[in-house]
Backbone as CSV, one residue per row, in Angstrom:
resi,resn,N_x,N_y,N_z,CA_x,CA_y,CA_z,C_x,C_y,C_z
1,MET,-70.008,-8.593,11.063,-68.686,-9.102,11.348,-67.697,-8.371,10.441
2,GLN,-66.613,-7.934,11.012,-65.568,-7.235,10.279,-64.248,-7.961,10.528
3,SER,-63.387,-7.975,9.513,-62.111,-8.665,9.685,-61.058,-8.105,8.747
4,ASN,-59.818,-8.446,9.060,-58.701,-8.223,8.146,-57.863,-9.496,8.198
5,ASP,-56.646,-9.449,7.740,-55.800,-10.649,7.735,-55.399,-11.097,9.139
6,TYR,-55.644,-10.254,10.151,-55.150,-10.530,11.491,-56.235,-10.748,12.548
7,TYR,-57.361,-10.030,12.442,-58.359,-10.044,13.508,-59.781,-10.128,12.954
8,VAL,-60.684,-10.646,13.817,-62.111,-10.730,13.491,-62.882,-10.148,14.667
9,VAL,-63.829,-9.247,14.367,-64.652,-8.630,15.408,-66.097,-8.561,14.939
10,ASN,-66.996,-8.440,15.897,-68.373,-8.071,15.590,-68.485,-6.584,15.853
11,PHE,-69.003,-5.856,14.886,-69.158,-4.409,15.012,-70.637,-4.083,15.009
12,ALA,-71.058,-3.226,15.927,-72.447,-2.770,15.950,-72.479,-1.322,16.394
13,ALA,-73.437,-0.582,15.856,-73.644,0.810,16.243,-75.122,0.971,16.570
14,TYR,-75.402,1.679,17.656,-76.784,1.873,18.110,-77.068,3.363,18.153
15,GLN,-78.082,3.788,17.402,-78.453,5.194,17.387,-79.824,5.353,18.026
16,LEU,-79.922,6.304,18.971,-81.215,6.600,19.585,-82.015,7.486,18.645
17,GLY,-83.287,7.161,18.495,-84.157,8.008,17.684,-84.396,9.322,18.399
18,PRO,-84.858,10.354,17.681,-85.047,11.667,18.295,-86.092,11.656,19.423
19,ASN,-87.047,10.747,19.377,-88.091,10.681,20.400,-87.826,9.592,21.433
20,GLN,-86.663,8.988,21.401,-86.347,7.867,22.276,-85.425,8.331,23.394
21,ALA,-85.820,8.070,24.630,-85.008,8.457,25.781,-83.834,7.497,25.923
22,ALA,-82.747,7.995,26.507,-81.546,7.171,26.660,-81.797,5.954,27.535
23,GLY,-82.644,6.054,28.538,-82.917,4.931,29.429,-84.145,4.143,29.018
24,SER,-84.607,4.335,27.812,-85.825,3.694,27.334,-85.685,2.183,27.308
25,LYS,-86.798,1.494,27.571,-86.771,0.024,27.539,-86.701,-0.502,26.115
26,ASN,-87.093,0.302,25.146,-86.994,-0.097,23.745,-85.576,0.162,23.267
27,LEU,-84.834,-0.899,23.114,-83.453,-0.755,22.663,-83.420,-0.386,21.186
28,PRO,-82.484,0.480,20.809,-82.369,0.808,19.385,-81.889,-0.399,18.596
29,GLU,-82.216,-0.399,17.320,-81.793,-1.492,16.452,-80.310,-1.360,16.144
30,ALA,-79.611,-2.477,16.138,-78.183,-2.474,15.834,-77.985,-2.192,14.348
31,GLU,-77.105,-1.278,14.067,-76.734,-0.949,12.691,-75.334,-1.506,12.460
32,CYS,-74.991,-1.620,11.204,-73.635,-2.070,10.907,-72.810,-0.862,10.491
33,VAL,-72.262,-0.851,9.312,-71.358,0.219,8.899,-72.061,1.348,8.159
34,ASP,-73.328,1.178,7.809,-74.105,2.238,7.155,-75.108,2.778,8.168
35,LEU,-74.753,3.888,8.793,-75.600,4.476,9.818,-76.588,5.441,9.176
36,PRO,-77.870,5.337,9.523,-78.886,6.122,8.822,-78.908,7.601,9.165
37,ALA,-78.366,8.015,10.321,-78.493,9.415,10.733,-77.235,9.886,11.446
38,THR,-77.126,11.207,11.584,-76.069,11.793,12.393,-76.525,11.776,13.847
39,GLY,-75.652,12.167,14.746,-76.013,12.252,16.158,-75.255,11.262,17.010
40,LYS,-75.667,11.215,18.282,-74.982,10.334,19.234,-75.233,8.879,18.886
41,THR,-74.147,8.132,18.853,-74.177,6.721,18.455,-73.303,5.915,19.400
42,GLN,-73.854,4.836,19.909,-73.080,3.923,20.755,-72.401,2.915,19.830
43,VAL,-71.083,2.906,19.813,-70.310,1.987,18.976,-69.792,0.870,19.872
44,SER,-69.989,-0.361,19.415,-69.584,-1.519,20.205,-68.796,-2.483,19.321
45,ILE,-67.659,-2.929,19.831,-66.830,-3.894,19.108,-66.586,-5.092,20.021
46,ASP,-66.999,-6.260,19.555,-66.815,-7.508,20.292,-65.585,-8.213,19.721
47,LEU,-64.565,-8.385,20.548,-63.321,-9.042,20.119,-63.556,-10.548,20.088
48,LEU,-63.610,-11.122,18.913,-63.902,-12.543,18.778,-62.678,-13.426,19.003
49,ASP,-61.489,-12.903,18.740,-60.254,-13.666,18.963,-59.931,-13.640,20.455
50,LEU,-59.959,-14.799,21.096,-59.748,-14.862,22.546,-58.364,-14.368,22.946
51,ASP,-57.349,-14.594,22.117,-56.003,-14.128,22.461,-55.909,-12.605,22.453
52,VAL,-56.735,-11.944,21.661,-56.719,-10.484,21.609,-57.240,-9.897,22.921
53,ARG,-58.110,-10.617,23.611,-58.661,-10.142,24.881,-57.595,-10.044,25.971
54,LYS,-56.442,-10.647,25.748,-55.351,-10.603,26.722,-54.350,-9.498,26.398
55,LYS,-54.556,-8.806,25.287,-53.618,-7.778,24.840,-54.254,-6.404,24.935
56,PRO,-53.433,-5.371,25.091,-53.983,-4.018,25.064,-54.513,-3.676,23.670
57,VAL,-55.703,-3.061,23.633,-56.302,-2.630,22.374,-56.728,-1.172,22.509
58,ALA,-56.806,-0.490,21.388,-57.255,0.905,21.356,-58.214,1.061,20.192
59,LEU,-59.108,2.037,20.306,-60.082,2.308,19.253,-60.105,3.798,18.966
60,LYS,-60.073,4.137,17.677,-60.218,5.518,17.241,-61.322,5.568,16.199
61,ILE,-62.111,6.627,16.256,-63.090,6.909,15.211,-62.587,8.162,14.511
62,LEU,-62.353,8.038,13.205,-61.764,9.122,12.419,-62.727,9.618,11.359
63,ARG,-62.690,10.925,11.122,-63.415,11.479,9.974,-62.640,11.140,8.704
64,GLU,-63.256,11.421,7.578,-62.617,11.137,6.290,-61.290,11.872,6.136
65,ASP,-61.192,13.064,6.741,-59.953,13.847,6.643,-58.894,13.408,7.653
66,GLY,-59.180,12.359,8.454,-58.213,11.825,9.394,-58.313,12.387,10.799
67,GLN,-59.187,13.362,11.031,-59.335,13.943,12.365,-60.033,12.959,13.297
68,THR,-59.477,12.788,14.487,-60.052,11.884,15.484,-61.248,12.550,16.146
69,ILE,-62.401,11.858,16.147,-63.583,12.415,16.818,-63.940,11.638,18.088
70,ALA,-63.386,10.462,18.261,-63.574,9.686,19.496,-62.398,8.731,19.628
71,GLU,-62.031,8.426,20.887,-60.873,7.564,21.089,-60.979,6.838,22.426
72,LEU,-60.681,5.559,22.403,-60.515,4.768,23.624,-59.037,4.441,23.718
73,PRO,-58.378,4.789,24.817,-56.939,4.537,24.925,-56.627,3.050,25.057
74,MET,-55.371,2.711,24.853,-54.882,1.342,24.943,-55.209,0.769,26.320
75,ALA,-55.897,-0.384,26.320,-56.245,-1.061,27.572,-56.571,-2.520,27.273
76,VAL,-56.391,-3.383,28.265,-56.773,-4.789,28.124,-58.273,-4.879,28.409
77,VAL,-59.011,-5.503,27.501,-60.461,-5.622,27.621,-60.781,-7.099,27.833
78,LYS,-60.719,-7.534,29.094,-60.862,-8.959,29.395,-62.230,-9.511,29.018
79,GLN,-63.281,-8.683,29.114,-64.611,-9.145,28.738,-64.769,-9.204,27.218
80,GLY,-63.874,-8.553,26.508,-63.865,-8.638,25.056,-64.761,-7.664,24.330
81,VAL,-65.329,-6.670,25.022,-66.216,-5.712,24.350,-65.731,-4.290,24.605
82,LEU,-65.423,-3.585,23.528,-65.096,-2.165,23.601,-66.369,-1.408,23.266
83,SER,-66.634,-0.336,23.990,-67.840,0.429,23.724,-67.582,1.892,24.015
84,THR,-68.034,2.762,23.126,-67.893,4.201,23.319,-69.032,4.915,22.604
85,THR,-69.296,6.132,23.053,-70.313,6.959,22.405,-69.618,7.941,21.484
86,VAL,-70.112,8.025,20.268,-69.551,8.920,19.255,-70.657,9.868,18.805
87,ASP,-70.334,11.149,18.713,-71.303,12.119,18.209,-70.931,12.460,16.762
88,PHE,-71.635,11.827,15.838,-71.418,12.113,14.420,-72.193,13.388,14.098
89,LYS,-71.499,14.518,14.007,-72.152,15.810,13.810,-72.560,16.062,12.362
90,THR,-71.824,15.478,11.427,-72.135,15.713,10.018,-72.182,14.383,9.261
91,ALA,-72.956,14.398,8.188,-73.012,13.223,7.308,-71.662,13.070,6.618
92,GLY,-71.304,11.849,6.323,-70.055,11.632,5.608,-69.469,10.262,5.841
93,LYS,-68.238,10.120,5.385,-67.491,8.871,5.534,-66.593,8.988,6.754
94,TYR,-66.572,7.921,7.541,-65.755,7.845,8.741,-65.040,6.504,8.740
95,ARG,-64.188,6.298,9.755,-63.472,5.034,9.852,-63.225,4.726,11.329
96,ALA,-63.519,3.500,11.722,-63.161,3.014,13.051,-61.867,2.227,12.888
97,VAL,-60.888,2.502,13.745,-59.590,1.824,13.660,-59.318,1.146,14.998
98,LEU,-59.250,-0.179,14.963,-58.933,-0.977,16.142,-57.462,-1.363,16.060
99,THR,-56.696,-0.967,17.072,-55.269,-1.268,17.120,-55.016,-2.243,18.266
100,VAL,-54.266,-3.285,17.983,-53.912,-4.291,18.987,-52.415,-4.208,19.227
101,ALA,-52.020,-4.057,20.493,-50.600,-3.964,20.823,-49.942,-5.321,20.608
102,VAL,-48.714,-5.293,20.158,-47.958,-6.517,19.904,-47.148,-6.858,21.150
103,SER,-47.133,-8.128,21.514,-46.399,-8.571,22.703,-45.162,-9.350,22.283
104,TYR,-44.011,-8.950,22.812,-42.766,-9.674,22.550,-42.191,-10.235,23.846
105,THR,-43.049,-10.568,24.804,-42.566,-10.952,26.125,-41.988,-12.356,26.186
106,HIS,-42.396,-13.243,25.283,-41.895,-14.622,25.318,-41.180,-14.946,24.007
107,LEU,-40.081,-15.686,24.112,-39.360,-16.064,22.902,-40.170,-17.040,22.052
108,ASP,-41.010,-17.874,22.695,-41.806,-18.839,21.947,-43.181,-18.264,21.585
109,ASP,-43.279,-16.944,21.598,-44.528,-16.252,21.298,-44.961,-16.585,19.872
110,THR,-46.194,-17.026,19.719,-46.700,-17.374,18.391,-47.522,-16.237,17.796
111,ASP,-47.439,-15.055,18.363,-48.196,-13.915,17.848,-47.675,-13.484,16.484
112,LEU,-48.320,-12.515,15.933,-48.065,-12.111,14.549,-46.737,-11.403,14.325
113,HIS,-46.211,-10.735,15.327,-44.975,-9.968,15.213,-45.035,-8.960,14.072
114,THR,-46.114,-8.233,14.023,-46.254,-7.146,13.050,-46.473,-5.851,13.817
115,GLN,-46.143,-4.765,13.203,-46.368,-3.464,13.831,-47.868,-3.231,13.980
116,PRO,-48.309,-2.620,15.091,-49.737,-2.371,15.288,-50.382,-1.572,14.152
117,GLU,-49.636,-0.681,13.533,-50.190,0.112,12.431,-50.513,-0.777,11.223
118,VAL,-49.715,-1.827,11.043,-49.914,-2.733,9.910,-51.101,-3.660,10.153
119,SER,-51.214,-4.165,11.382,-52.268,-5.132,11.674,-53.582,-4.497,12.118
120,ALA,-53.638,-3.183,12.229,-54.848,-2.510,12.689,-56.035,-2.846,11.775
121,LEU,-57.178,-3.011,12.396,-58.411,-3.305,11.661,-59.117,-1.987,11.360
122,HIS,-59.294,-1.693,10.072,-59.956,-0.463,9.626,-61.373,-0.819,9.187
123,ILE,-62.363,-0.173,9.818,-63.766,-0.432,9.506,-64.357,0.840,8.915
124,PRO,-64.682,0.833,7.619,-65.260,2.031,7.004,-66.700,2.229,7.474
125,LEU,-67.048,3.488,7.779,-68.392,3.825,8.221,-68.988,4.883,7.307
126,SER,-70.248,4.760,7.050,-70.984,5.732,6.259,-72.105,6.269,7.148
127,VAL,-72.129,7.592,7.357,-73.105,8.190,8.264,-74.032,9.118,7.492
128,ALA,-75.332,8.828,7.564,-76.399,9.658,6.988,-76.209,9.913,5.488
129,LEU,-75.655,8.941,4.796,-75.521,9.042,3.346,-76.535,8.116,2.713
130,ALA,-77.079,8.522,1.580,-78.024,7.654,0.877,-77.313,6.359,0.544
131,ALA,-78.008,5.265,0.741,-77.409,3.956,0.454,-76.999,3.917,-1.013
132,GLU,-75.754,3.603,-1.231,-75.242,3.534,-2.598,-75.704,2.247,-3.241
133,GLN,-76.210,2.351,-4.449,-76.701,1.187,-5.173,-75.511,0.489,-5.811
134,SER,-75.217,-0.679,-5.338,-74.046,-1.393,-5.833,-74.342,-2.164,-7.108
135,GLY,-75.612,-2.276,-7.446,-75.974,-3.036,-8.631,-76.009,-4.521,-8.356
136,GLY,-75.882,-4.930,-7.113,-75.865,-6.338,-6.754,-77.152,-7.052,-7.157
137,GLN,-78.311,-6.472,-6.842,-79.584,-7.098,-7.180,-79.783,-7.101,-8.692
138,ASN,-79.526,-5.985,-9.347,-79.682,-5.921,-10.796,-78.702,-6.853,-11.486
139,GLY,-77.508,-6.947,-10.963,-76.502,-7.841,-11.538,-76.934,-9.296,-11.458
140,LEU,-77.540,-9.677,-10.345,-78.029,-11.054,-10.209,-79.165,-11.336,-11.176
141,LEU,-80.037,-10.365,-11.375,-81.146,-10.537,-12.311,-80.621,-10.710,-13.733
142,VAL,-79.678,-9.895,-14.141,-79.090,-10.003,-15.474,-78.409,-11.361,-15.641
143,LEU,-77.675,-11.789,-14.635,-77.002,-13.084,-14.690,-78.018,-14.219,-14.824
144,ALA,-79.122,-14.155,-14.084,-80.159,-15.188,-14.156,-80.799,-15.232,-15.547
145,VAL,-81.037,-14.078,-16.152,-81.618,-14.021,-17.498,-80.648,-14.621,-18.520
146,ILE,-79.382,-14.262,-18.418,-78.386,-14.805,-19.359,-78.295,-16.324,-19.228
147,ILE,-78.265,-16.826,-18.007,-78.208,-18.285,-17.807,-79.461,-18.944,-18.367
148,GLY,-80.619,-18.320,-18.164,-81.873,-18.862,-18.702,-81.855,-18.950,-20.218
149,ILE,-81.349,-17.913,-20.863,-81.259,-17.910,-22.332,-80.309,-18.996,-22.811
150,LEU,-79.174,-19.152,-22.154,-78.212,-20.188,-22.542,-78.796,-21.588,-22.374
151,VAL,-79.525,-21.820,-21.286,-80.149,-23.125,-21.061,-81.203,-23.408,-22.123
152,ALA,-82.034,-22.398,-22.437,-83.074,-22.577,-23.457,-82.442,-22.855,-24.824
153,ALA,-81.384,-22.130,-25.170,-80.713,-22.344,-26.459,-80.104,-23.749,-26.512
154,ALA,-79.487,-24.168,-25.413,-78.908,-25.513,-25.379,-79.998,-26.574,-25.511
155,ALA,-81.144,-26.365,-24.842,-82.249,-27.330,-24.921,-82.797,-27.427,-26.340
156,TYR,-82.744,-26.364,-27.086,-83.270,-26.361,-28.453,-82.262,-26.941,-29.450
157,PHE,-81.007,-26.519,-29.384,-80.030,-26.883,-30.407,-79.314,-28.215,-30.169
158,VAL,-79.026,-28.580,-28.954,-78.257,-29.801,-28.679,-78.966,-31.044,-29.215
159,PRO,-80.284,-31.249,-28.979,-80.924,-32.448,-29.547,-80.878,-32.472,-31.081
160,ARG,-80.965,-31.319,-31.694,-80.926,-31.257,-33.154,-79.532,-31.585,-33.691
161,LEU,-78.507,-31.201,-32.956,-77.144,-31.497,-33.383,-76.795,-32.969,-33.176
162,LEU,-77.387,-33.587,-32.173,-77.089,-34.980,-31.871,-77.943,-35.960,-32.680
163,LYS,-79.002,-35.480,-33.289,-79.899,-36.326,-34.077,-79.159,-36.781,-35.334
164,PRO,-79.187,-38.100,-35.633,-78.485,-38.565,-36.832,-79.126,-37.958,-38.087
165,GLN,-78.291,-37.526,-38.977,-78.767,-36.913,-40.225,-78.972,-37.999,-41.272
166,ALA,-80.074,-37.913,-41.985,-80.331,-38.859,-43.090,-79.468,-38.448,-44.265
167,LEU,-78.784,-39.441,-44.845,-77.924,-39.172,-45.998,-78.771,-39.143,-47.260
168,GLU,-78.554,-38.182,-48.100,-79.289,-38.080,-49.369,-78.506,-38.785,-50.469
169,PRO,-79.243,-39.494,-51.375,-78.553,-40.230,-52.456,-77.980,-39.384,-53.523
């Protein structure tokens, strides 16, 4: 699931393996934003906001340098699913940009009234790059050890501090 302040979508990318035929009964596994390989990839975006399905939307897939490598023009997607094939020729960072047209047709319109460039949903993609270690697992382990030490220290010292001290004559 991907979102910004304006929209929420489900994003999935499907890559065919080198030995897998396009019409094969074995469907490829859905990937998210970290794609394991270069090559032809089916990109699918499910528009979760029902009101967005009534508005024209466009999709661009951009390289890191801003060059467009795939594009779906502005259109109303009543079924709520945008899908296109992208050929990622080289490993690197990419970006999917979903743009939703703004409607000013009614005075009582409760829409966002923001420019499409401002409300566009930017989805960062990583293609054929080694998974970056965020330290999330190691960070949790360190946090658990620190909490364990604090609990053990409290269990040892708190009863001793609360124990009444005998007064010496």
